[in-house]
Short mmCIF file of C-alpha atoms in Angstrom, two decimals:
data_model
loop_
_atom_site.label_atom_id
_atom_site.label_comp_id
_atom_site.label_asym_id
_atom_site.label_seq_id
_atom_site.Cartn_x
_atom_site.Cartn_y
_atom_site.Cartn_z
CA MET A 113 -0.92 -22.16 6.03
CA GLY A 114 -0.72 -25.20 7.93
CA LYS A 115 -0.38 -27.58 5.25
CA VAL A 116 1.74 -30.92 5.94
CA PHE A 117 3.84 -30.04 2.88
CA GLN A 118 5.27 -26.26 3.58
CA LEU A 119 8.27 -24.59 1.30
CA THR A 120 11.18 -22.68 2.39
CA ILE A 121 10.53 -19.32 3.22
CA LEU A 122 13.88 -18.43 3.47
CA ILE A 123 16.34 -20.58 0.52
CA VAL A 124 19.05 -18.10 0.26
CA THR A 125 20.47 -14.83 -0.21
CA ILE A 126 19.31 -12.81 -2.54
CA SER A 127 17.17 -10.12 -1.21
CA ALA A 128 19.39 -7.01 0.55
CA TYR A 129 20.06 -4.06 -1.87
CA GLY A 130 23.54 -2.72 -0.45
CA TYR A 131 25.07 -0.56 -2.94
CA ASN A 132 28.46 0.35 -3.92
CA SER A 133 28.41 3.13 -6.74
CA THR A 134 27.59 1.10 -9.43
CA ALA A 135 25.82 -1.73 -8.70
CA GLN A 136 22.84 -2.51 -6.80
CA ASP A 137 23.75 -5.98 -3.97
CA LEU A 138 21.41 -8.21 -4.36
CA GLY A 139 23.23 -11.38 -2.20
CA SER A 140 24.26 -9.02 0.84
CA SER A 141 22.04 -9.81 3.24
CA ASN A 142 19.26 -12.60 4.27
CA LYS A 143 16.07 -11.15 4.18
CA LEU A 144 15.02 -12.95 1.62
CA PHE A 145 16.58 -16.32 1.03
CA GLY A 146 18.69 -16.67 3.82
CA GLY A 147 22.29 -16.69 4.50
CA LYS A 148 24.82 -14.89 5.77
CA ALA A 149 24.66 -11.22 5.00
CA SER A 150 28.01 -10.17 2.72
CA GLU A 151 30.42 -7.61 3.88
CA LYS A 152 32.27 -7.57 0.60
CA PRO A 153 30.82 -4.97 -2.35
CA VAL A 154 29.54 -6.74 -5.82
CA THR A 155 32.34 -5.54 -8.19
CA THR A 156 31.62 -4.71 -11.99
CA LYS A 157 32.50 -5.76 -15.52
CA LYS A 158 32.96 -3.26 -18.04
CA SER A 159 30.63 -3.13 -20.76
CA SER A 160 31.98 -2.62 -24.54
CA VAL A 161 28.67 -0.57 -24.70
CA LYS A 162 28.85 3.14 -24.25
CA PRO A 163 25.85 5.32 -23.51
CA LYS A 164 24.97 8.74 -24.64
CA VAL A 165 23.96 11.39 -22.24
CA SER A 166 21.42 13.42 -22.59
CA SER A 167 23.04 16.51 -22.24
CA LYS A 168 26.37 18.01 -24.40
CA LYS A 169 26.87 20.36 -21.51
CA ALA A 170 27.32 17.54 -19.03
CA SER A 171 30.72 17.28 -17.31
CA LYS A 172 33.30 14.85 -18.01
CA LYS A 173 32.69 13.26 -14.14
CA ALA A 174 28.97 13.07 -14.73
CA SER A 175 29.65 11.24 -17.66
CA LYS A 176 31.95 9.12 -16.20
CA SER A 177 29.83 8.42 -13.31
CA ALA A 178 26.64 8.13 -15.93
CA ASN A 179 28.72 5.08 -17.92
CA ALA A 180 29.80 3.56 -14.46
CA VAL A 181 25.52 2.97 -14.00
CA ASN A 182 25.26 1.28 -17.55
CA ARG A 183 27.97 -1.03 -16.81
CA THR A 184 25.56 -2.26 -14.03
CA ALA A 185 26.70 -5.92 -13.40
CA VAL A 186 24.11 -8.97 -12.77
CA PRO A 187 24.32 -9.29 -8.96
CA ALA A 188 26.42 -11.97 -7.18
CA VAL A 189 24.16 -14.52 -5.76
CA ARG A 190 24.67 -15.99 -2.23
CA THR A 191 23.89 -19.90 -1.34
CA GLY A 192 24.15 -19.78 2.13
CA LYS A 193 26.89 -18.77 4.96
CA ASP A 194 30.26 -18.56 4.04
CA VAL A 195 29.71 -20.05 0.53
CA PRO A 196 31.48 -18.32 -2.72
CA GLN A 197 29.40 -16.54 -4.93
CA THR A 198 28.79 -17.25 -7.88
CA LYS A 199 29.14 -13.71 -10.91
CA SER A 200 27.13 -13.63 -14.65
CA SER A 201 27.57 -11.37 -17.11
CA THR A 202 26.85 -7.90 -17.07
CA VAL A 203 24.01 -6.42 -18.58
CA GLY A 204 24.58 -2.81 -20.17
CA VAL A 205 22.38 -0.30 -21.24
CA SER A 206 20.79 0.07 -24.34
CA PRO A 207 22.86 2.65 -26.93
CA LYS A 208 19.46 4.36 -27.84
CA THR A 209 18.83 4.89 -23.46
CA THR A 210 19.72 8.13 -22.18
CA ILE A 211 20.77 8.45 -18.36
CA ASP A 212 20.74 11.60 -16.65
CA PRO A 213 23.24 11.11 -14.11
CA SER A 214 22.05 13.30 -11.00
CA ASN A 215 18.37 10.93 -11.60
CA GLU A 216 20.50 7.81 -11.44
CA ASN A 217 22.03 9.74 -8.34
CA VAL A 218 18.67 9.70 -6.61
CA PHE A 219 17.64 6.23 -7.63
CA THR A 220 20.53 4.87 -5.95
CA ALA A 221 20.39 6.97 -2.91
CA LEU A 222 16.32 5.51 -2.73
CA ILE A 223 17.12 1.92 -3.14
CA ALA A 224 20.30 2.70 -0.46
CA ASP A 225 17.46 3.60 1.94
CA GLY A 226 15.52 0.56 1.04
CA ASP A 227 17.95 -1.84 1.69
CA ARG A 228 18.94 0.01 4.98
CA ALA A 229 15.11 -0.07 6.25
CA HIS A 230 15.06 -3.57 4.54
CA ASN A 231 17.41 -4.53 6.72
CA ASP A 232 15.83 -3.01 9.92
CA ARG A 233 13.10 -4.36 9.08
CA ASP A 234 11.23 -1.28 9.09
CA TYR A 235 8.77 -2.46 5.95
CA ALA A 236 6.40 0.60 5.68
CA ARG A 237 9.74 2.57 4.85
CA ALA A 238 11.29 0.10 2.48
CA GLU A 239 8.56 0.12 0.69
CA ALA A 240 7.99 3.92 -0.01
CA ALA A 241 12.17 4.26 -0.73
CA PHE A 242 11.11 1.34 -3.56
CA ARG A 243 8.08 2.82 -4.24
CA ARG A 244 9.73 6.50 -4.91
CA ALA A 245 13.14 4.84 -6.61
CA ILE A 246 10.41 3.32 -9.49
CA ALA A 247 8.47 6.21 -9.95
CA THR A 248 12.34 7.83 -10.32
CA ARG A 249 13.02 5.57 -12.85
CA PRO A 250 10.17 3.07 -13.54
CA GLY A 251 11.94 1.18 -16.34
CA ASP A 252 14.45 -0.05 -14.07
CA TYR A 253 14.49 -3.99 -12.80
CA ARG A 254 16.16 -3.13 -9.29
CA GLY A 255 13.15 -1.21 -8.05
CA HIS A 256 10.82 -3.69 -8.99
CA TYR A 257 13.06 -6.74 -7.42
CA GLY A 258 13.42 -4.56 -4.22
CA LEU A 259 9.38 -4.11 -3.70
CA GLY A 260 9.21 -8.02 -4.46
CA THR A 261 11.67 -8.88 -1.76
CA ILE A 262 10.19 -6.89 0.95
CA TYR A 263 6.98 -8.17 0.57
CA ALA A 264 7.69 -11.90 0.19
CA ASP A 265 9.69 -11.00 3.50
CA GLN A 266 6.67 -10.55 5.05
CA LEU A 267 4.70 -13.40 3.34
CA ARG A 268 2.54 -11.47 0.91
CA TRP A 269 2.99 -13.79 -2.09
CA GLY A 270 0.58 -11.88 -4.50
CA ALA A 271 1.73 -8.54 -3.84
CA ALA A 272 5.32 -9.93 -4.32
CA GLU A 273 5.10 -12.00 -7.13
CA THR A 274 3.86 -9.13 -9.05
CA ALA A 275 6.39 -7.24 -8.01
CA PHE A 276 9.03 -10.08 -9.30
CA ARG A 277 6.71 -10.02 -12.59
CA THR A 278 7.16 -6.72 -13.61
CA ALA A 279 11.01 -6.91 -12.68
CA LEU A 280 11.31 -9.89 -14.98
CA GLN A 281 9.52 -8.37 -17.82
CA ILE A 282 11.71 -5.45 -17.59
CA ASP A 283 14.70 -7.68 -17.45
CA PRO A 284 14.31 -11.44 -18.20
CA LYS A 285 17.93 -12.16 -18.40
CA ILE A 286 18.77 -11.74 -14.61
CA ALA A 287 18.84 -15.30 -12.94
CA ILE A 288 18.39 -13.68 -9.54
CA THR A 289 14.39 -12.61 -10.45
CA ASN A 290 14.08 -15.74 -12.20
CA ILE A 291 14.82 -17.80 -8.97
CA ALA A 292 12.78 -15.43 -6.89
CA LEU A 293 9.93 -15.46 -8.99
CA SER A 294 10.05 -19.78 -8.77
CA TYR A 295 10.41 -19.62 -5.11
CA VAL A 296 7.22 -17.39 -4.97
CA LEU A 297 5.12 -19.86 -6.78
CA THR A 298 6.16 -22.54 -4.84
CA GLN A 299 4.41 -20.81 -2.10
CA PRO A 300 1.71 -22.53 -0.52
CA VAL A 301 -1.68 -20.12 -1.33
CA SER A 302 -5.07 -21.18 -1.77
CA ALA A 303 -5.11 -20.96 -5.37
CA PRO A 304 -7.23 -22.29 -7.84
CA ASP A 305 -4.46 -23.16 -10.46
CA ILE A 306 -1.82 -24.26 -8.08
CA LEU A 307 -0.54 -27.12 -10.33
CA SER A 308 0.02 -24.51 -13.20
CA ARG A 309 2.36 -22.46 -10.58
CA TYR A 310 3.93 -25.45 -9.62
CA GLU A 311 4.43 -25.83 -13.38
CA GLU A 312 5.59 -22.22 -14.15
CA ALA A 313 7.92 -22.32 -10.79
CA GLU A 314 10.20 -25.17 -12.18
CA LYS A 315 9.91 -23.48 -16.22
CA PHE A 316 11.50 -19.97 -14.30
CA ALA A 317 14.13 -22.30 -11.96
CA ARG A 318 15.04 -23.71 -15.55
CA ALA A 319 15.67 -20.23 -17.00
CA ALA A 320 17.69 -19.33 -14.12
CA LEU A 321 19.77 -22.43 -14.91
CA VAL A 322 20.54 -21.55 -18.68
CA ILE A 323 21.74 -17.98 -17.59
CA GLN A 324 23.75 -19.65 -14.47
CA PRO A 325 24.01 -23.40 -14.65
CA ARG A 326 25.62 -23.65 -11.58
CA ASN A 327 24.12 -21.73 -9.59
CA ALA A 328 22.67 -23.28 -6.32
CA VAL A 329 19.78 -21.60 -5.47
CA ALA A 330 18.10 -22.27 -9.15
CA LEU A 331 19.48 -26.12 -8.52
CA ASN A 332 17.51 -26.46 -5.24
CA MET A 333 14.61 -24.22 -6.80
CA LEU A 334 13.92 -27.26 -9.34
CA GLY A 335 14.07 -29.94 -7.02
CA VAL A 336 11.37 -28.14 -5.16
CA ALA A 337 9.46 -27.16 -7.90
CA ARG A 338 9.36 -30.47 -9.58
CA GLU A 339 8.30 -32.74 -6.19
CA LEU A 340 5.52 -30.17 -5.90
CA ARG A 341 4.26 -31.96 -8.85
CA GLY A 342 4.84 -35.23 -7.65
CA LEU A 343 7.85 -35.96 -9.10
CA VAL A 344 9.35 -37.62 -6.31
CA ASP A 345 12.02 -39.09 -8.44
CA LEU A 346 15.94 -39.48 -9.27
CA GLU A 347 15.75 -35.90 -11.43
CA THR A 348 14.43 -34.54 -8.41
CA GLU A 349 16.84 -35.72 -6.14
CA ARG A 350 19.52 -35.02 -8.80
CA SER A 351 19.09 -31.24 -8.23
CA PHE A 352 19.05 -31.60 -5.06
CA ARG A 353 22.65 -33.28 -4.94
CA GLN A 354 23.86 -31.32 -7.51
CA ALA A 355 23.14 -28.00 -5.55
CA ILE A 356 24.51 -29.59 -2.14
CA GLU A 357 27.57 -30.01 -4.66
CA THR A 358 27.85 -26.73 -6.17
CA SER A 359 27.54 -25.13 -2.72
CA PRO A 360 28.46 -27.58 0.22
CA GLU A 361 27.51 -25.40 3.23
CA PHE A 362 23.97 -24.64 1.97
CA ALA A 363 21.76 -26.00 4.74
CA PRO A 364 18.65 -25.60 2.93
CA ALA A 365 19.43 -28.29 0.13
CA TYR A 366 20.05 -30.91 2.78
CA ALA A 367 16.97 -30.32 4.22
CA ASP A 368 14.97 -30.57 1.03
CA LEU A 369 16.79 -33.30 0.08
CA GLY A 370 15.74 -35.02 3.45
CA ARG A 371 12.32 -34.40 2.94
CA LEU A 372 12.36 -36.05 -0.65
CA LEU A 373 14.56 -39.25 0.98
CA ARG A 374 11.70 -39.49 3.39
CA ARG A 375 8.47 -39.56 0.75
CA GLN A 376 11.09 -42.23 -0.70
CA GLY A 377 11.13 -44.27 1.82
CA ARG A 378 14.24 -44.22 2.83
CA VAL A 379 14.30 -43.02 6.71
CA ASN A 380 18.01 -43.46 7.51
CA ASP A 381 19.38 -41.36 4.65
CA SER A 382 16.46 -38.68 5.22
CA ALA A 383 17.68 -38.67 9.29
CA SER A 384 21.42 -38.23 7.98
CA ALA A 385 20.52 -35.43 5.22
CA PHE A 386 18.32 -33.34 7.86
CA ASP A 387 21.12 -33.47 10.46
CA THR A 388 23.61 -32.41 8.09
CA ALA A 389 20.88 -29.29 7.18
CA VAL A 390 20.51 -28.52 11.01
CA ARG A 391 24.26 -28.89 11.82
CA LYS A 392 24.91 -26.98 8.93
CA ALA A 393 22.59 -23.94 9.40
CA GLY A 394 24.98 -20.95 11.00
CA ASP A 395 22.34 -17.65 9.95
CA PRO A 396 19.50 -17.02 10.94
CA ALA A 397 17.59 -17.31 7.94
CA SER A 398 18.92 -21.23 6.63
CA MET A 399 18.25 -22.00 10.57
CA VAL A 400 14.65 -20.88 9.35
CA SER A 401 14.59 -22.86 6.37
CA VAL A 402 15.28 -25.99 7.69
CA ALA A 403 13.26 -25.32 10.38
CA GLN A 404 10.40 -25.23 8.33
CA THR A 405 11.08 -28.41 6.07
CA LEU A 406 11.53 -29.98 9.03
CA GLN A 407 7.98 -28.66 10.04
CA SER A 408 6.60 -29.99 7.00
CA VAL A 409 7.55 -33.31 8.28
CA GLN A 410 5.70 -32.87 11.21
CA ARG A 411 8.65 -32.52 13.42
CA PHE A 412 7.23 -29.24 14.89
CA SER A 413 9.14 -30.26 18.16
CA ASP A 414 12.66 -30.48 16.17
CA SER A 415 12.07 -27.07 14.92
CA ILE A 416 11.81 -24.91 18.11
CA ALA A 417 15.46 -25.01 19.46
CA LEU A 418 16.19 -23.77 15.66
CA LEU A 419 13.93 -21.19 15.56
CA LYS A 420 14.73 -20.03 19.13
CA LYS A 421 18.32 -19.33 18.19
CA ALA A 422 17.50 -17.55 14.73
CA LEU A 423 15.22 -15.06 16.86
CA ALA A 424 18.12 -15.05 19.66
CA LEU A 425 20.11 -12.99 16.54
CA GLU A 426 17.51 -11.56 14.69
CA PRO A 427 14.83 -10.77 16.52
CA LYS A 428 12.34 -9.11 14.04
CA ASN A 429 12.43 -11.96 11.79
CA PRO A 430 8.88 -12.41 10.53
CA ALA A 431 9.18 -16.54 9.26
CA ALA A 432 11.36 -16.97 12.52
CA LEU A 433 8.13 -15.44 14.64
CA LEU A 434 5.60 -17.16 12.75
CA PHE A 435 7.33 -20.88 12.62
CA LEU A 436 7.75 -20.60 15.94
CA GLY A 437 4.41 -19.98 16.54
CA ARG A 438 3.05 -22.40 14.73
CA ALA A 439 5.78 -24.95 16.23
CA LEU A 440 4.10 -24.22 19.82
CA MET A 441 1.13 -24.11 18.88
CA THR A 442 0.76 -27.35 17.31
CA THR A 443 2.91 -28.81 20.49
CA GLY A 444 0.67 -27.63 23.37
CA ALA A 445 2.48 -24.39 24.51
CA PHE A 446 -0.41 -22.57 23.46
CA ALA A 447 -0.08 -19.38 25.56
CA ASP A 448 3.87 -18.99 24.72
CA ALA A 449 2.21 -19.54 20.41
CA GLU A 450 -0.08 -16.11 21.65
CA VAL A 451 3.01 -13.86 22.62
CA ILE A 452 5.43 -15.21 19.82
CA LEU A 453 2.36 -14.95 17.05
CA LYS A 454 1.48 -11.50 18.54
CA LYS A 455 5.31 -10.38 18.18
CA ALA A 456 4.63 -11.69 14.45
CA THR A 457 2.26 -9.24 13.34
CA GLU A 458 3.62 -6.38 15.18
CA VAL A 459 6.32 -6.82 13.16
CA THR A 460 4.63 -7.52 9.70
CA VAL A 461 2.03 -5.05 10.10
CA GLY A 462 -0.45 -4.96 6.69
CA GLY A 463 0.78 -8.80 6.40
CA VAL A 464 -2.18 -11.18 6.65
CA SER A 465 -0.07 -14.18 7.34
CA GLY A 466 0.94 -13.71 11.34
CA LEU A 467 -3.20 -12.73 12.12
CA SER A 468 -4.31 -15.82 10.00
CA GLU A 469 -2.28 -18.00 12.69
CA LEU A 470 -2.86 -15.87 15.54
CA SER A 471 -6.49 -16.31 14.51
CA GLU A 472 -6.05 -20.29 13.92
CA LEU A 473 -4.99 -20.43 17.53
CA TYR A 474 -7.54 -18.56 19.24
CA ILE A 475 -10.12 -21.12 17.39
CA ARG A 476 -7.97 -23.89 18.47
CA VAL A 477 -8.09 -22.77 22.32
CA HIS A 478 -11.95 -21.38 22.00
CA LYS A 479 -11.23 -17.64 22.35
CA LEU A 480 -13.61 -17.09 19.61
CA GLU A 481 -14.28 -13.35 20.11
CA LYS A 482 -10.28 -12.86 19.44
CA ALA A 483 -10.12 -14.95 16.78
CA GLU A 484 -12.79 -12.90 14.83
CA ALA A 485 -10.99 -9.54 15.71
CA SER A 486 -7.93 -10.69 14.45
CA LEU A 487 -9.89 -12.09 11.28
CA LEU A 488 -11.04 -8.64 10.74
CA ASN A 489 -7.93 -7.32 10.93
CA ALA A 490 -6.05 -9.73 8.23
CA GLY A 491 -9.15 -9.08 6.18
CA ARG A 492 -8.76 -5.10 5.64
CA TYR A 493 -4.89 -6.41 4.54
CA ALA A 494 -5.94 -9.25 2.28
CA GLU A 495 -5.73 -9.55 -1.51
CA GLY A 496 -5.50 -12.37 -4.18
CA PHE A 497 -5.24 -15.67 -2.24
CA ASP A 498 -4.70 -14.16 0.94
CA ARG A 499 -8.41 -13.99 0.40
CA PHE A 500 -8.90 -17.33 -0.28
CA GLY A 501 -7.93 -18.84 3.25
CA LEU A 502 -9.46 -16.32 5.12
CA ALA A 503 -12.57 -16.89 3.96
CA ARG A 504 -11.67 -20.93 5.29
CA LEU A 505 -10.95 -19.46 8.78
CA PHE A 506 -14.06 -17.38 8.86
CA GLU A 507 -16.24 -20.67 8.07
CA ALA A 508 -14.38 -22.54 10.71
CA LEU A 509 -14.56 -19.82 12.73
CA GLY A 510 -18.59 -19.73 11.93
CA ASP A 511 -18.63 -23.71 12.92
CA GLU A 512 -17.35 -23.29 16.34
CA TYR A 513 -19.80 -20.37 17.31
CA LEU A 514 -22.86 -22.63 15.83
CA LYS A 515 -21.05 -25.54 17.87
CA ASN A 516 -21.89 -22.76 21.33
CA GLY A 517 -24.80 -22.21 20.50
CA SER A 518 -23.93 -18.98 18.79
CA ARG A 519 -25.79 -18.39 15.87
CA VAL A 520 -26.04 -14.97 15.44
CA PRO A 521 -22.39 -14.76 15.22
CA ALA A 522 -21.80 -17.82 13.22
CA VAL A 523 -24.26 -16.24 10.86
CA ARG A 524 -21.85 -12.94 10.90
CA VAL A 525 -18.65 -14.45 10.10
CA TYR A 526 -20.27 -17.07 7.33
CA GLN A 527 -21.22 -14.30 5.49
CA LYS A 528 -17.84 -12.81 5.85
CA ALA A 529 -16.54 -15.52 4.66
CA LYS A 530 -18.93 -15.21 1.84
CA GLU A 531 -17.85 -12.33 0.87
CA LEU A 532 -14.88 -12.76 0.85
CA ASN A 533 -15.35 -16.18 -1.25
CA PRO A 534 -18.51 -16.08 -3.08
CA ASP A 535 -17.36 -19.54 -4.70
CA LEU A 536 -17.05 -21.35 -1.21
CA THR A 537 -20.16 -23.72 -2.06
CA THR A 538 -20.31 -24.82 1.60
CA ILE A 539 -21.17 -21.43 3.22
CA SER A 540 -24.70 -20.56 1.88
CA ALA A 541 -26.27 -23.74 3.21
CA LYS A 542 -24.58 -23.10 6.59
CA ILE A 543 -26.01 -19.49 6.57
CA GLU A 544 -29.43 -20.69 6.32
CA ARG A 545 -28.98 -23.44 8.80
CA ALA A 546 -28.13 -21.56 11.21
CA LYS A 547 -30.21 -18.98 10.57
CA SER A 548 -33.09 -21.19 10.94
CA LYS A 549 -32.46 -21.89 14.58
CA ASN A 550 -32.98 -18.41 15.69
#
C-alpha cells in the first residue's frame, strides 16, 4: 500500500443500491467511488419487449409487476457533488426469460437490505444479503455488482475484481460495471502482471465510453489507466480535462490532472489544479479521493485536514481512516496513527489493508510483537494479491527481529513469509542465516 504513486480509492458515486420499485439505483450513495448520495430515485424507461410470465394463472397485477421489472434501466451515474445524472438506454430481459414475480420481489428486497447495510457500513450483513440475492437470481448482474462494491469499499481488491468480472460477464453493456472493473484494476496490488492489469483497465474504461461517451468517471478512469502505463502525454491530459468539462464539480478529476501536470513539470498549473480539487471536494468520498491523490505526490500533511473533515461527516469511512492513519504515521504522529488505524481494522473486519497498515506502523516504532500479531491476524483473511504484500511485511518484520538479535522469532516470521509467497527469492537465504546464528 505504501507506494509513491497511489490511485484514488473513491472516485465517483456509483456504488449503493437504493431501490425504487423497479430498478437498482447504483448511483445513490458514496460507498465505492465517492460523491454525495442522491436523494432522487432513478426513473426507468419503457421497453418494447414484453417478457412472458411463467404462470398463466398469474394475476394482472403480478404480470404488470413482472413487466416493470424487465424494463430495468441501466442505473444512472453520479459523478460528484451536485453533478447532473447521465442516463443511458434501457436493458430488457430476453423474451425467452420467464420471471417469477414473487422471486423478483425477494431479490429486490435482498438488494435493498444490502444497500441499507452498506450505507451503515455493516459489511457482514451487506455481504450476506447480496449473496442471498445472488442465490435467488444468479443470472442478474446486480447482486454480483453489489458484492463487488462492498469488497472494494474494504479495499479487498481480489474479491472485488472477481465479483465485477462476474457481473460484466452477465451483462457487458452496462457502463458502471466496466468503470468499476477498470477502477479495481488500477489499484496498487502486488501482482506480477501489473502492466497487463493497467492495459486491461484502459480497455474497460474505453468500453464504458462506447456505452456512455460523456461519462466523466469513465473519462477520468481512462486518464488514470493511461498515466499508470507511463503515458504522460496529451491524450492522457485530454481525458482528465474532458472529465472536468463534462462534470465541472467532479473534484477527483482536478486532483488527477494536478498529479499528471506535476509529472509533466508544470508545477504552477499542478498546484492550481490541486487547489481547485480541494475547494470542490464537498462530500466525504470526494475529500478522501483528493486526499489520497495529495498523498501520492507526498503531500501527506496537506491531506490530513481533508481526511479529518471526511471523518467528521462519516466516521466509519474505511478509506478515510486508512489514509488518515497513513498520513499521521508518515508525519510522525505515531500514537494518533495507531488509534485511527485500530478503528480502520474494526470497521473492515475481514479486510487486510487496515491490519497491514497497522503492522507497518508497529514495525516502524519497533513494537515487533504487536506487528507480528497484526500480520498473523491479517493472514487469516489474505487472498490473492494480499498474500504477496503480507509476505513482504513478514520479511521486513523478520529483518527487524534479526537486527535485535531475536533469531527464533526472525526464523518464525521468515517462514511465514515463505508460506505466503513461495517464490519470494530472498527468504530462504535469510532463514538459513538466522538459523546459523542460533
